[in-house]
């Protein structure tokens, strides 16, 4: 498979808002997976 690197920048409030809105059963599975990974990365850093 191929590997893709995505760089995202924004305020912590924006990132938390993104995660809150996208880490739900209403979101498509792909974006939900991204939100869960972002949440995991932030929890390891904070």
Short mmCIF file of N, CA and C in Angstrom, two decimals:
data_model
loop_
_atom_site.label_atom_id
_atom_site.label_comp_id
_atom_site.label_asym_id
_atom_site.label_seq_id
_atom_site.Cartn_x
_atom_site.Cartn_y
_atom_site.Cartn_z
N UNK A 1 0.80 -1.17 0.00
CA UNK A 1 0.00 0.00 0.00
C UNK A 1 0.85 1.25 0.00
N UNK A 2 0.19 2.32 -0.21
CA UNK A 2 0.85 3.63 -0.20
C UNK A 2 0.62 4.32 1.13
N UNK A 3 1.55 5.16 1.47
CA UNK A 3 1.45 5.93 2.69
C UNK A 3 1.25 7.40 2.32
N UNK A 4 0.35 8.06 3.01
CA UNK A 4 0.09 9.47 2.76
C UNK A 4 0.31 10.24 4.05
N UNK A 5 0.98 11.36 3.94
CA UNK A 5 1.19 12.23 5.08
C UNK A 5 0.31 13.46 4.90
N UNK A 6 -0.47 13.76 5.93
CA UNK A 6 -1.35 14.93 5.91
C UNK A 6 -0.91 15.85 7.04
N UNK A 7 -0.70 17.11 6.71
CA UNK A 7 -0.33 18.10 7.72
C UNK A 7 -1.53 19.00 7.95
N UNK A 8 -1.93 19.12 9.22
CA UNK A 8 -3.09 19.94 9.58
C UNK A 8 -2.63 20.95 10.61
N UNK A 9 -3.04 22.19 10.41
CA UNK A 9 -2.74 23.20 11.43
C UNK A 9 -4.03 23.94 11.78
N UNK A 10 -4.06 24.43 12.97
CA UNK A 10 -5.24 25.17 13.43
C UNK A 10 -5.12 25.37 14.93
N UNK A 11 -6.04 26.12 15.46
CA UNK A 11 -6.04 26.33 16.91
C UNK A 11 -6.51 25.05 17.59
N UNK A 12 -6.17 24.92 18.83
CA UNK A 12 -6.60 23.75 19.59
C UNK A 12 -8.13 23.70 19.66
N UNK A 13 -8.76 24.87 19.77
CA UNK A 13 -10.23 24.91 19.78
C UNK A 13 -10.80 24.37 18.48
N UNK A 14 -10.21 24.76 17.34
CA UNK A 14 -10.69 24.28 16.04
C UNK A 14 -10.52 22.77 15.93
N UNK A 15 -9.36 22.28 16.34
CA UNK A 15 -9.09 20.84 16.24
C UNK A 15 -10.05 20.06 17.14
N UNK A 16 -10.27 20.55 18.35
CA UNK A 16 -11.23 19.89 19.25
C UNK A 16 -12.64 19.91 18.66
N UNK A 17 -13.02 21.02 18.04
CA UNK A 17 -14.33 21.12 17.40
C UNK A 17 -14.45 20.12 16.26
N UNK A 18 -13.40 20.01 15.44
CA UNK A 18 -13.38 19.05 14.34
C UNK A 18 -13.58 17.63 14.87
N UNK A 19 -12.82 17.27 15.89
CA UNK A 19 -12.90 15.93 16.46
C UNK A 19 -14.30 15.67 17.02
N UNK A 20 -14.84 16.65 17.73
CA UNK A 20 -16.17 16.49 18.32
C UNK A 20 -17.24 16.26 17.25
N UNK A 21 -17.13 16.98 16.14
CA UNK A 21 -18.14 16.86 15.08
C UNK A 21 -17.94 15.63 14.22
N UNK A 22 -16.71 15.15 14.08
CA UNK A 22 -16.43 14.07 13.14
C UNK A 22 -16.29 12.70 13.80
N UNK A 23 -16.15 12.66 15.10
CA UNK A 23 -16.00 11.38 15.80
C UNK A 23 -17.37 10.92 16.31
N UNK A 24 -18.33 10.82 15.38
CA UNK A 24 -19.68 10.37 15.72
C UNK A 24 -20.13 9.33 14.70
N UNK A 25 -21.14 8.60 15.04
CA UNK A 25 -21.64 7.58 14.12
C UNK A 25 -22.31 8.19 12.89
N UNK A 26 -22.57 9.51 12.92
CA UNK A 26 -23.18 10.18 11.76
C UNK A 26 -22.16 10.44 10.65
N UNK A 27 -20.87 10.50 11.01
CA UNK A 27 -19.83 10.81 10.02
C UNK A 27 -19.46 9.55 9.24
N UNK A 28 -18.95 9.76 8.02
CA UNK A 28 -18.48 8.63 7.23
C UNK A 28 -17.32 7.98 7.96
N UNK A 29 -17.14 6.68 7.74
CA UNK A 29 -16.13 5.93 8.49
C UNK A 29 -14.73 6.47 8.25
N UNK A 30 -14.44 6.97 7.04
CA UNK A 30 -13.09 7.46 6.76
C UNK A 30 -12.75 8.68 7.61
N UNK A 31 -13.66 9.66 7.66
CA UNK A 31 -13.39 10.88 8.42
C UNK A 31 -13.45 10.59 9.91
N UNK A 32 -14.28 9.64 10.30
CA UNK A 32 -14.35 9.23 11.72
C UNK A 32 -13.02 8.63 12.14
N UNK A 33 -12.41 7.84 11.25
CA UNK A 33 -11.11 7.23 11.54
C UNK A 33 -10.04 8.31 11.71
N UNK A 34 -10.07 9.32 10.84
CA UNK A 34 -9.12 10.43 10.95
C UNK A 34 -9.30 11.16 12.27
N UNK A 35 -10.55 11.43 12.64
CA UNK A 35 -10.83 12.12 13.90
C UNK A 35 -10.35 11.31 15.10
N UNK A 36 -10.56 10.01 15.07
CA UNK A 36 -10.11 9.15 16.17
C UNK A 36 -8.59 9.15 16.28
N UNK A 37 -7.90 9.11 15.14
CA UNK A 37 -6.43 9.14 15.15
C UNK A 37 -5.92 10.48 15.67
N UNK A 38 -6.56 11.58 15.26
CA UNK A 38 -6.17 12.90 15.76
C UNK A 38 -6.37 12.98 17.27
N UNK A 39 -7.49 12.45 17.74
CA UNK A 39 -7.79 12.45 19.17
C UNK A 39 -6.73 11.67 19.95
N UNK A 40 -6.37 10.52 19.41
CA UNK A 40 -5.35 9.68 20.02
C UNK A 40 -4.01 10.41 20.09
N UNK A 41 -3.62 11.04 18.99
CA UNK A 41 -2.35 11.78 18.95
C UNK A 41 -2.35 12.93 19.95
N UNK A 42 -3.45 13.65 20.04
CA UNK A 42 -3.53 14.76 20.99
C UNK A 42 -3.49 14.27 22.43
N UNK A 43 -4.17 13.18 22.72
CA UNK A 43 -4.17 12.63 24.08
C UNK A 43 -2.78 12.19 24.50
N UNK A 44 -1.97 11.74 23.56
CA UNK A 44 -0.60 11.33 23.87
C UNK A 44 0.31 12.53 24.09
N UNK A 45 -0.05 13.70 23.54
CA UNK A 45 0.78 14.90 23.62
C UNK A 45 0.42 15.79 24.80
N UNK A 46 -0.84 15.75 25.22
CA UNK A 46 -1.30 16.69 26.28
C UNK A 46 -1.26 16.01 27.62
#
